[in-house]
Amino acid sequence: MATPQFVCANWSADNTGCKKFGKYTCKGCHLVVYCGSDCQKSHWALHKIDCKSPLGNETWRPSWALENRKPAFLETGNRNIIPSFADEKRLWGNIPAIDVLKLESNEGVDYGKQIDLLFAVSGDLRNVVKTIAQVPASYNKLIVVTINDDDLDVMARNVIILLIALVSDNIDEAVDCIIHVWYSALIRKSDLDMIQQKILPLVQGICEKVKDKDSHSLLGKTWRFGKRSLRLVLQKSQWARLLTYMKTPEGLTAERASRIRTAVTLAESKKDSLDRHLVFQSPARRIAKHRFRQDGLLLPFGAPRHEFQEPNPTLFNVTDSWPMNECADPLHGWSLKDVEDSSSGPATADIYGKLFNHIRTTLRAFLIRLSDSQMAFRLFCMGFGEIYTILECNTFNRIEVSNVADNLLAGIHHTASAMGPLLQCPRANPHATLITLFRNAITETMTMQDRMMDMYTRRPETKLIREYISHIGAKSFHHPLLDHRPLMWTYAQANVAAYDPIFDRFMENFRFSQVDKLFGLVMKEKHTVIEKWPFRLKLRYDQPGALEELISLNNEIVFAKERYVEWRRRYM
């Protein structure tokens, strides 16, 4: 794919502005590009609002420090410094996407059989997109992708995005349409036309045919697009609701939709939570994050925005609410390193420009792979405790279940019981793998003694943490609760700790050793899909680059406590 070009920031809604590509950047913020000095001077009256924002100052401090008070998250009864997102609607991923197949290093590029993938608790499509995008070009057999999520808000968006991918004739137009349907609060008329002219009629036809069926009856429809197909199985009542995700609620304008959204993303009552996420960011990144909270458009910082006048019906399913929490961010669903390695042209600090380009590149690879492959998608909207009852045993090369094996959710025994029989046995495929993620295990298992030892034991890593605090520039305040440093220390300490002994204790507490005897699943000692601790520091505290690695890790919402476990079926 050609090196991306970014439009000069001196554009105008009436099309009288510059339409050239940018060759230079603003040296004050490195967030926008210009074709030359004339456009930069012409645009300064607008750009200086962002470029000179207090968020861009090295001396910026969160509101609780400026107002000389405790942050809300340290008030009595709310002592969790590291935030929890357990109870909120997640329409975007909150942990980086993974390729669940890794075909080249597992079955091999010459694998001559059909591939079956199961995303049993899928969330959004990031893992599906990344996996298919990275299937080697030499593989030419059928790929069957089974996707399930029990939240219709999630599944409806997945259906719409996949149908856009399947019906579109122009890959580049489809890529940009999908990006905005997936991540932007407002979309272009062309995006809404795609949904309402190409996708809506497909669903309307089914709803008309099944209108006399019982509301709880399970009904399936298969659409075929050459060598590709999509089968959707929903209850009759869900088919009817699916239509609502393709129509803008009556009376909902772009202005009203923006007010509804910013009432959440810029809520005064949530300012401490919002500021907490900015404490660790560079000045330019704070400005960029604030811009996204303001307009909700996934675009390069200086890109034209005047076409985005339609509320995204897949996000504004009802007229009076924004479905996600105030800190929901597309950045959380993708590897920050991959994003930072992507181009944003001369505007080297434009993190959302980099994200836009990274997702665009990944989606383009996904659509190209889709266009010349035998591909069958099967989508369900069922509970985790139901989906396994309608799927065939000994079928899947990979099964990915997000963090449903966490003890607070289904737990490992129920997960193994439900998913184990669906996994291919070693005779059929020795590389078949069930992928489980444990996000809460360490926090649940850590005792007060563990925390005290972690806090007060003088470890070599302490020097690295001190360097990190100094580098970020956290200054002391007279009142200890107003000091940045304990907050930063908590995050940094959580990311340098080694949690293997605590996870061993967790496995013992919840009888992981019985999973083999009861369900015939064996933990893989050597992982072949995803590292056991993918967000743990790779460098030792005293190695060159360790400080930069810790800074990058603290910029992400994930922590070193995230633990993957891979499983295979017992040989038999």
PDB file of N, CA, C and O in Angstrom, residues 260-323:
ATOM      1  N   ILE A 260     -25.492  15.030  23.313  1.00  0.00           N
ATOM      2  CA  ILE A 260     -25.733  13.817  24.107  1.00  0.00           C
ATOM      3  C   ILE A 260     -24.412  13.120  24.417  1.00  0.00           C
ATOM      4  O   ILE A 260     -24.164  12.686  25.550  1.00  0.00           O
ATOM      5  N   ARG A 261     -23.556  13.039  23.409  1.00  0.00           N
ATOM      6  CA  ARG A 261     -22.279  12.349  23.604  1.00  0.00           C
ATOM      7  C   ARG A 261     -21.359  13.118  24.542  1.00  0.00           C
ATOM      8  O   ARG A 261     -20.796  12.553  25.478  1.00  0.00           O
ATOM      9  N   THR A 262     -21.200  14.420  24.317  1.00  0.00           N
ATOM     10  CA  THR A 262     -20.265  15.178  25.150  1.00  0.00           C
ATOM     11  C   THR A 262     -20.772  15.344  26.582  1.00  0.00           C
ATOM     12  O   THR A 262     -19.977  15.620  27.491  1.00  0.00           O
ATOM     13  N   ALA A 263     -22.072  15.160  26.789  1.00  0.00           N
ATOM     14  CA  ALA A 263     -22.579  15.159  28.173  1.00  0.00           C
ATOM     15  C   ALA A 263     -21.971  14.006  28.964  1.00  0.00           C
ATOM     16  O   ALA A 263     -21.915  14.045  30.193  1.00  0.00           O
ATOM     17  N   VAL A 264     -21.481  12.982  28.241  1.00  0.00           N
ATOM     18  CA  VAL A 264     -20.788  11.855  28.870  1.00  0.00           C
ATOM     19  C   VAL A 264     -19.281  12.045  28.794  1.00  0.00           C
ATOM     20  O   VAL A 264     -18.573  11.991  29.795  1.00  0.00           O
ATOM     21  N   THR A 265     -18.774  12.302  27.594  1.00  0.00           N
ATOM     22  CA  THR A 265     -17.317  12.315  27.393  1.00  0.00           C
ATOM     23  C   THR A 265     -16.629  13.540  27.975  1.00  0.00           C
ATOM     24  O   THR A 265     -15.410  13.520  28.177  1.00  0.00           O
ATOM     25  N   LEU A 266     -17.382  14.606  28.212  1.00  0.00           N
ATOM     26  CA  LEU A 266     -16.814  15.813  28.840  1.00  0.00           C
ATOM     27  C   LEU A 266     -17.575  16.183  30.102  1.00  0.00           C
ATOM     28  O   LEU A 266     -17.592  17.351  30.511  1.00  0.00           O
ATOM     29  N   ALA A 267     -18.187  15.191  30.740  1.00  0.00           N
ATOM     30  CA  ALA A 267     -19.029  15.447  31.915  1.00  0.00           C
ATOM     31  C   ALA A 267     -18.213  16.063  33.046  1.00  0.00           C
ATOM     32  O   ALA A 267     -17.141  15.560  33.403  1.00  0.00           O
ATOM     33  N   GLU A 268     -18.729  17.137  33.608  1.00  0.00           N
ATOM     34  CA  GLU A 268     -18.067  17.781  34.740  1.00  0.00           C
ATOM     35  C   GLU A 268     -17.922  16.812  35.904  1.00  0.00           C
ATOM     36  O   GLU A 268     -16.897  16.802  36.598  1.00  0.00           O
ATOM     37  N   SER A 269     -18.925  15.962  36.105  1.00  0.00           N
ATOM     38  CA  SER A 269     -18.890  15.006  37.214  1.00  0.00           C
ATOM     39  C   SER A 269     -17.839  13.920  37.018  1.00  0.00           C
ATOM     40  O   SER A 269     -17.483  13.212  37.959  1.00  0.00           O
ATOM     41  N   LYS A 270     -17.342  13.780  35.775  1.00  0.00           N
ATOM     42  CA  LYS A 270     -16.361  12.737  35.469  1.00  0.00           C
ATOM     43  C   LYS A 270     -14.967  13.313  35.215  1.00  0.00           C
ATOM     44  O   LYS A 270     -14.084  12.603  34.733  1.00  0.00           O
ATOM     45  N   LYS A 271     -14.772  14.603  35.523  1.00  0.00           N
ATOM     46  CA  LYS A 271     -13.518  15.233  35.107  1.00  0.00           C
ATOM     47  C   LYS A 271     -12.294  14.598  35.766  1.00  0.00           C
ATOM     48  O   LYS A 271     -11.222  14.548  35.158  1.00  0.00           O
ATOM     49  N   ASP A 272     -12.430  14.086  36.992  1.00  0.00           N
ATOM     50  CA  ASP A 272     -11.273  13.448  37.629  1.00  0.00           C
ATOM     51  C   ASP A 272     -10.912  12.154  36.915  1.00  0.00           C
ATOM     52  O   ASP A 272      -9.737  11.825  36.735  1.00  0.00           O
ATOM     53  N   SER A 273     -11.938  11.395  36.514  1.00  0.00           N
ATOM     54  CA  SER A 273     -11.692  10.171  35.760  1.00  0.00           C
ATOM     55  C   SER A 273     -11.049  10.496  34.419  1.00  0.00           C
ATOM     56  O   SER A 273     -10.102   9.817  33.987  1.00  0.00           O
ATOM     57  N   LEU A 274     -11.544  11.534  33.756  1.00  0.00           N
ATOM     58  CA  LEU A 274     -10.975  11.936  32.471  1.00  0.00           C
ATOM     59  C   LEU A 274      -9.538  12.412  32.634  1.00  0.00           C
ATOM     60  O   LEU A 274      -8.655  12.040  31.860  1.00  0.00           O
ATOM     61  N   ASP A 275      -9.294  13.233  33.658  1.00  0.00           N
ATOM     62  CA  ASP A 275      -7.937  13.743  33.888  1.00  0.00           C
ATOM     63  C   ASP A 275      -6.961  12.635  34.243  1.00  0.00           C
ATOM     64  O   ASP A 275      -5.776  12.686  33.897  1.00  0.00           O
ATOM     65  N   ARG A 276      -7.466  11.623  34.963  1.00  0.00           N
ATOM     66  CA  ARG A 276      -6.591  10.519  35.335  1.00  0.00           C
ATOM     67  C   ARG A 276      -5.993   9.858  34.092  1.00  0.00           C
ATOM     68  O   ARG A 276      -4.832   9.437  34.095  1.00  0.00           O
ATOM     69  N   HIS A 277      -6.764   9.795  33.010  1.00  0.00           N
ATOM     70  CA  HIS A 277      -6.270   9.184  31.777  1.00  0.00           C
ATOM     71  C   HIS A 277      -5.308  10.095  31.026  1.00  0.00           C
ATOM     72  O   HIS A 277      -4.569   9.634  30.166  1.00  0.00           O
ATOM     73  N   LEU A 278      -5.318  11.385  31.356  1.00  0.00           N
ATOM     74  CA  LEU A 278      -4.418  12.328  30.676  1.00  0.00           C
ATOM     75  C   LEU A 278      -3.098  12.505  31.403  1.00  0.00           C
ATOM     76  O   LEU A 278      -2.126  12.986  30.814  1.00  0.00           O
ATOM     77  N   VAL A 279      -3.058  12.134  32.688  1.00  0.00           N
ATOM     78  CA  VAL A 279      -1.863  12.355  33.510  1.00  0.00           C
ATOM     79  C   VAL A 279      -0.627  11.741  32.867  1.00  0.00           C
ATOM     80  O   VAL A 279       0.466  12.303  32.913  1.00  0.00           O
ATOM     81  N   PHE A 280      -0.781  10.577  32.230  1.00  0.00           N
ATOM     82  CA  PHE A 280       0.371   9.829  31.724  1.00  0.00           C
ATOM     83  C   PHE A 280       0.750  10.193  30.288  1.00  0.00           C
ATOM     84  O   PHE A 280       1.708   9.660  29.753  1.00  0.00           O
ATOM     85  N   GLN A 281      -0.038  11.079  29.663  1.00  0.00           N
ATOM     86  CA  GLN A 281       0.160  11.332  28.243  1.00  0.00           C
ATOM     87  C   GLN A 281       1.111  12.499  27.999  1.00  0.00           C
ATOM     88  O   GLN A 281       1.263  13.394  28.834  1.00  0.00           O
ATOM     89  N   SER A 282       1.692  12.512  26.819  1.00  0.00           N
ATOM     90  CA  SER A 282       2.508  13.661  26.398  1.00  0.00           C
ATOM     91  C   SER A 282       1.579  14.840  26.123  1.00  0.00           C
ATOM     92  O   SER A 282       0.374  14.663  25.915  1.00  0.00           O
ATOM     93  N   PRO A 283       2.105  16.057  26.110  1.00  0.00           N
ATOM     94  CA  PRO A 283       1.253  17.227  25.855  1.00  0.00           C
ATOM     95  C   PRO A 283       0.449  17.117  24.562  1.00  0.00           C
ATOM     96  O   PRO A 283      -0.757  17.371  24.548  1.00  0.00           O
ATOM     97  N   ALA A 284       1.088  16.740  23.457  1.00  0.00           N
ATOM     98  CA  ALA A 284       0.374  16.651  22.181  1.00  0.00           C
ATOM     99  C   ALA A 284      -0.701  15.577  22.230  1.00  0.00           C
ATOM    100  O   ALA A 284      -1.792  15.727  21.658  1.00  0.00           O
ATOM    101  N   ARG A 285      -0.415  14.480  22.917  1.00  0.00           N
ATOM    102  CA  ARG A 285      -1.406  13.399  22.990  1.00  0.00           C
ATOM    103  C   ARG A 285      -2.596  13.810  23.854  1.00  0.00           C
ATOM    104  O   ARG A 285      -3.727  13.399  23.595  1.00  0.00           O
ATOM    105  N   ARG A 286      -2.361  14.621  24.878  1.00  0.00           N
ATOM    106  CA  ARG A 286      -3.484  15.134  25.670  1.00  0.00           C
ATOM    107  C   ARG A 286      -4.416  15.977  24.792  1.00  0.00           C
ATOM    108  O   ARG A 286      -5.647  15.868  24.876  1.00  0.00           O
ATOM    109  N   ILE A 287      -3.841  16.815  23.946  1.00  0.00           N
ATOM    110  CA  ILE A 287      -4.656  17.635  23.039  1.00  0.00           C
ATOM    111  C   ILE A 287      -5.453  16.752  22.090  1.00  0.00           C
ATOM    112  O   ILE A 287      -6.648  16.971  21.866  1.00  0.00           O
ATOM    113  N   ALA A 288      -4.797  15.729  21.538  1.00  0.00           N
ATOM    114  CA  ALA A 288      -5.465  14.830  20.589  1.00  0.00           C
ATOM    115  C   ALA A 288      -6.605  14.064  21.259  1.00  0.00           C
ATOM    116  O   ALA A 288      -7.690  13.908  20.687  1.00  0.00           O
ATOM    117  N   LYS A 289      -6.370  13.579  22.479  1.00  0.00           N
ATOM    118  CA  LYS A 289      -7.412  12.837  23.181  1.00  0.00           C
ATOM    119  C   LYS A 289      -8.599  13.751  23.506  1.00  0.00           C
ATOM    120  O   LYS A 289      -9.762  13.328  23.407  1.00  0.00           O
ATOM    121  N   HIS A 290      -8.313  14.984  23.866  1.00  0.00           N
ATOM    122  CA  HIS A 290      -9.406  15.917  24.158  1.00  0.00           C
ATOM    123  C   HIS A 290     -10.212  16.193  22.888  1.00  0.00           C
ATOM    124  O   HIS A 290     -11.449  16.288  22.939  1.00  0.00           O
ATOM    125  N   ARG A 291      -9.544  16.317  21.754  1.00  0.00           N
ATOM    126  CA  ARG A 291     -10.255  16.525  20.483  1.00  0.00           C
ATOM    127  C   ARG A 291     -11.198  15.362  20.210  1.00  0.00           C
ATOM    128  O   ARG A 291     -12.346  15.569  19.800  1.00  0.00           O
ATOM    129  N   PHE A 292     -10.740  14.132  20.425  1.00  0.00           N
ATOM    130  CA  PHE A 292     -11.617  12.986  20.167  1.00  0.00           C
ATOM    131  C   PHE A 292     -12.802  12.990  21.132  1.00  0.00           C
ATOM    132  O   PHE A 292     -13.923  12.645  20.754  1.00  0.00           O
ATOM    133  N   ARG A 293     -12.572  13.382  22.380  1.00  0.00           N
ATOM    134  CA  ARG A 293     -13.690  13.470  23.317  1.00  0.00           C
ATOM    135  C   ARG A 293     -14.678  14.540  22.894  1.00  0.00           C
ATOM    136  O   ARG A 293     -15.877  14.429  23.162  1.00  0.00           O
ATOM    137  N   GLN A 294     -14.185  15.573  22.232  1.00  0.00           N
ATOM    138  CA  GLN A 294     -15.064  16.657  21.792  1.00  0.00           C
ATOM    139  C   GLN A 294     -15.922  16.250  20.602  1.00  0.00           C
ATOM    140  O   GLN A 294     -17.142  16.446  20.619  1.00  0.00           O
ATOM    141  N   ASP A 295     -15.299  15.734  19.537  1.00  0.00           N
ATOM    142  CA  ASP A 295     -16.082  15.514  18.311  1.00  0.00           C
ATOM    143  C   ASP A 295     -16.363  14.045  17.999  1.00  0.00           C
ATOM    144  O   ASP A 295     -17.244  13.744  17.184  1.00  0.00           O
ATOM    145  N   GLY A 296     -15.623  13.113  18.602  1.00  0.00           N
ATOM    146  CA  GLY A 296     -15.917  11.694  18.405  1.00  0.00           C
ATOM    147  C   GLY A 296     -15.699  11.205  16.995  1.00  0.00           C
ATOM    148  O   GLY A 296     -16.310  10.209  16.581  1.00  0.00           O
ATOM    149  N   LEU A 297     -14.822  11.853  16.231  1.00  0.00           N
ATOM    150  CA  LEU A 297     -14.546  11.434  14.852  1.00  0.00           C
ATOM    151  C   LEU A 297     -13.157  10.823  14.773  1.00  0.00           C
ATOM    152  O   LEU A 297     -12.174  11.469  15.158  1.00  0.00           O
ATOM    153  N   LEU A 298     -13.071   9.605  14.285  1.00  0.00           N
ATOM    154  CA  LEU A 298     -11.764   8.976  14.122  1.00  0.00           C
ATOM    155  C   LEU A 298     -11.165   9.428  12.798  1.00  0.00           C
ATOM    156  O   LEU A 298     -11.445   8.871  11.735  1.00  0.00           O
ATOM    157  N   LEU A 299     -10.366  10.470  12.882  1.00  0.00           N
ATOM    158  CA  LEU A 299      -9.734  11.100  11.725  1.00  0.00           C
ATOM    159  C   LEU A 299      -8.375  11.640  12.138  1.00  0.00           C
ATOM    160  O   LEU A 299      -8.134  11.871  13.324  1.00  0.00           O
ATOM    161  N   PRO A 300      -7.468  11.868  11.175  1.00  0.00           N
ATOM    162  CA  PRO A 300      -6.277  12.652  11.502  1.00  0.00           C
ATOM    163  C   PRO A 300      -6.678  14.007  12.075  1.00  0.00           C
ATOM    164  O   PRO A 300      -7.746  14.541  11.754  1.00  0.00           O
ATOM    165  N   PHE A 301      -5.836  14.572  12.924  1.00  0.00           N
ATOM    166  CA  PHE A 301      -6.194  15.770  13.685  1.00  0.00           C
ATOM    167  C   PHE A 301      -6.650  16.920  12.780  1.00  0.00           C
ATOM    168  O   PHE A 301      -7.621  17.614  13.092  1.00  0.00           O
ATOM    169  N   GLY A 302      -5.959  17.115  11.673  1.00  0.00           N
ATOM    170  CA  GLY A 302      -6.282  18.250  10.809  1.00  0.00           C
ATOM    171  C   GLY A 302      -7.160  17.906   9.627  1.00  0.00           C
ATOM    172  O   GLY A 302      -7.341  18.729   8.723  1.00  0.00           O
ATOM    173  N   ALA A 303      -7.752  16.713   9.592  1.00  0.00           N
ATOM    174  CA  ALA A 303      -8.548  16.283   8.443  1.00  0.00           C
ATOM    175  C   ALA A 303      -9.881  17.025   8.373  1.00  0.00           C
ATOM    176  O   ALA A 303     -10.441  17.408   9.403  1.00  0.00           O
ATOM    177  N   PRO A 304     -10.413  17.225   7.177  1.00  0.00           N
ATOM    178  CA  PRO A 304     -11.731  17.867   7.027  1.00  0.00           C
ATOM    179  C   PRO A 304     -12.817  17.093   7.769  1.00  0.00           C
ATOM    180  O   PRO A 304     -12.854  15.862   7.750  1.00  0.00           O
ATOM    181  N   ARG A 305     -13.716  17.838   8.411  1.00  0.00           N
ATOM    182  CA  ARG A 305     -14.779  17.232   9.213  1.00  0.00           C
ATOM    183  C   ARG A 305     -16.176  17.643   8.769  1.00  0.00           C
ATOM    184  O   ARG A 305     -17.168  17.142   9.306  1.00  0.00           O
ATOM    185  N   HIS A 306     -16.285  18.515   7.776  1.00  0.00           N
ATOM    186  CA  HIS A 306     -17.585  19.094   7.443  1.00  0.00           C
ATOM    187  C   HIS A 306     -18.565  18.090   6.852  1.00  0.00           C
ATOM    188  O   HIS A 306     -19.775  18.319   6.878  1.00  0.00           O
ATOM    189  N   GLU A 307     -18.084  16.978   6.313  1.00  0.00           N
ATOM    190  CA  GLU A 307     -18.997  15.983   5.739  1.00  0.00           C
ATOM    191  C   GLU A 307     -19.700  15.131   6.800  1.00  0.00           C
ATOM    192  O   GLU A 307     -20.685  14.465   6.498  1.00  0.00           O
ATOM    193  N   PHE A 308     -19.219  15.160   8.024  1.00  0.00           N
ATOM    194  CA  PHE A 308     -19.738  14.270   9.069  1.00  0.00           C
ATOM    195  C   PHE A 308     -20.928  14.931   9.762  1.00  0.00           C
ATOM    196  O   PHE A 308     -20.791  15.603  10.770  1.00  0.00           O
ATOM    197  N   GLN A 309     -22.107  14.726   9.178  1.00  0.00           N
ATOM    198  CA  GLN A 309     -23.319  15.398   9.637  1.00  0.00           C
ATOM    199  C   GLN A 309     -24.447  14.430   9.982  1.00  0.00           C
ATOM    200  O   GLN A 309     -25.556  14.871  10.290  1.00  0.00           O
ATOM    201  N   GLU A 310     -24.182  13.130   9.952  1.00  0.00           N
ATOM    202  CA  GLU A 310     -25.231  12.143  10.221  1.00  0.00           C
ATOM    203  C   GLU A 310     -24.898  11.384  11.505  1.00  0.00           C
ATOM    204  O   GLU A 310     -23.822  10.796  11.619  1.00  0.00           O
ATOM    205  N   PRO A 311     -25.802  11.385  12.500  1.00  0.00           N
ATOM    206  CA  PRO A 311     -25.571  10.562  13.691  1.00  0.00           C
ATOM    207  C   PRO A 311     -25.405   9.096  13.297  1.00  0.00           C
ATOM    208  O   PRO A 311     -26.173   8.582  12.468  1.00  0.00           O
ATOM    209  N   ASN A 312     -24.396   8.448  13.838  1.00  0.00           N
ATOM    210  CA  ASN A 312     -24.138   7.036  13.528  1.00  0.00           C
ATOM    211  C   ASN A 312     -25.240   6.183  14.155  1.00  0.00           C
ATOM    212  O   ASN A 312     -25.292   6.037  15.376  1.00  0.00           O
ATOM    213  N   PRO A 313     -26.135   5.592  13.346  1.00  0.00           N
ATOM    214  CA  PRO A 313     -27.272   4.862  13.928  1.00  0.00           C
ATOM    215  C   PRO A 313     -26.867   3.603  14.680  1.00  0.00           C
ATOM    216  O   PRO A 313     -27.639   3.117  15.507  1.00  0.00           O
ATOM    217  N   THR A 314     -25.664   3.086  14.416  1.00  0.00           N
ATOM    218  CA  THR A 314     -25.237   1.888  15.146  1.00  0.00           C
ATOM    219  C   THR A 314     -24.769   2.227  16.559  1.00  0.00           C
ATOM    220  O   THR A 314     -24.639   1.335  17.402  1.00  0.00           O
ATOM    221  N   LEU A 315     -24.507   3.518  16.817  1.00  0.00           N
ATOM    222  CA  LEU A 315     -24.127   3.974  18.155  1.00  0.00           C
ATOM    223  C   LEU A 315     -25.274   4.709  18.844  1.00  0.00           C
ATOM    224  O   LEU A 315     -25.482   4.564  20.042  1.00  0.00           O
ATOM    225  N   PHE A 316     -26.004   5.513  18.056  1.00  0.00           N
ATOM    226  CA  PHE A 316     -27.172   6.211  18.597  1.00  0.00           C
ATOM    227  C   PHE A 316     -28.421   5.413  18.249  1.00  0.00           C
ATOM    228  O   PHE A 316     -29.209   5.792  17.387  1.00  0.00           O
ATOM    229  N   ASN A 317     -28.564   4.282  18.941  1.00  0.00           N
ATOM    230  CA  ASN A 317     -29.705   3.408  18.676  1.00  0.00           C
ATOM    231  C   ASN A 317     -30.994   3.983  19.253  1.00  0.00           C
ATOM    232  O   ASN A 317     -32.087   3.658  18.813  1.00  0.00           O
ATOM    233  N   VAL A 318     -30.849   4.833  20.249  1.00  0.00           N
ATOM    234  CA  VAL A 318     -31.983   5.555  20.824  1.00  0.00           C
ATOM    235  C   VAL A 318     -31.633   7.040  20.838  1.00  0.00           C
ATOM    236  O   VAL A 318     -30.478   7.418  20.668  1.00  0.00           O
ATOM    237  N   THR A 319     -32.642   7.892  21.056  1.00  0.00           N
ATOM    238  CA  THR A 319     -32.438   9.326  20.852  1.00  0.00           C
ATOM    239  C   THR A 319     -31.754  10.044  21.999  1.00  0.00           C
ATOM    240  O   THR A 319     -31.279  11.160  21.831  1.00  0.00           O
ATOM    241  N   ASP A 320     -31.680   9.446  23.180  1.00  0.00           N
ATOM    242  CA  ASP A 320     -31.294  10.248  24.346  1.00  0.00           C
ATOM    243  C   ASP A 320     -30.116   9.714  25.135  1.00  0.00           C
ATOM    244  O   ASP A 320     -29.936  10.084  26.294  1.00  0.00           O
ATOM    245  N   SER A 321     -29.291   8.849  24.553  1.00  0.00           N
ATOM    246  CA  SER A 321     -28.159   8.347  25.343  1.00  0.00           C
ATOM    247  C   SER A 321     -26.972   7.992  24.463  1.00  0.00           C
ATOM    248  O   SER A 321     -27.124   7.658  23.289  1.00  0.00           O
ATOM    249  N   TRP A 322     -25.795   8.081  25.075  1.00  0.00           N
ATOM    250  CA  TRP A 322     -24.539   7.606  24.481  1.00  0.00           C
ATOM    251  C   TRP A 322     -24.197   6.317  25.206  1.00  0.00           C
ATOM    252  O   TRP A 322     -24.143   6.285  26.440  1.00  0.00           O
ATOM    253  N   PRO A 323     -23.945   5.208  24.489  1.00  0.00           N
ATOM    254  CA  PRO A 323     -23.916   3.896  25.133  1.00  0.00           C
ATOM    255  C   PRO A 323     -22.650   3.527  25.894  1.00  0.00           C
ATOM    256  O   PRO A 323     -22.646   2.551  26.629  1.00  0.00           O
TER     257      PRO A 323
END
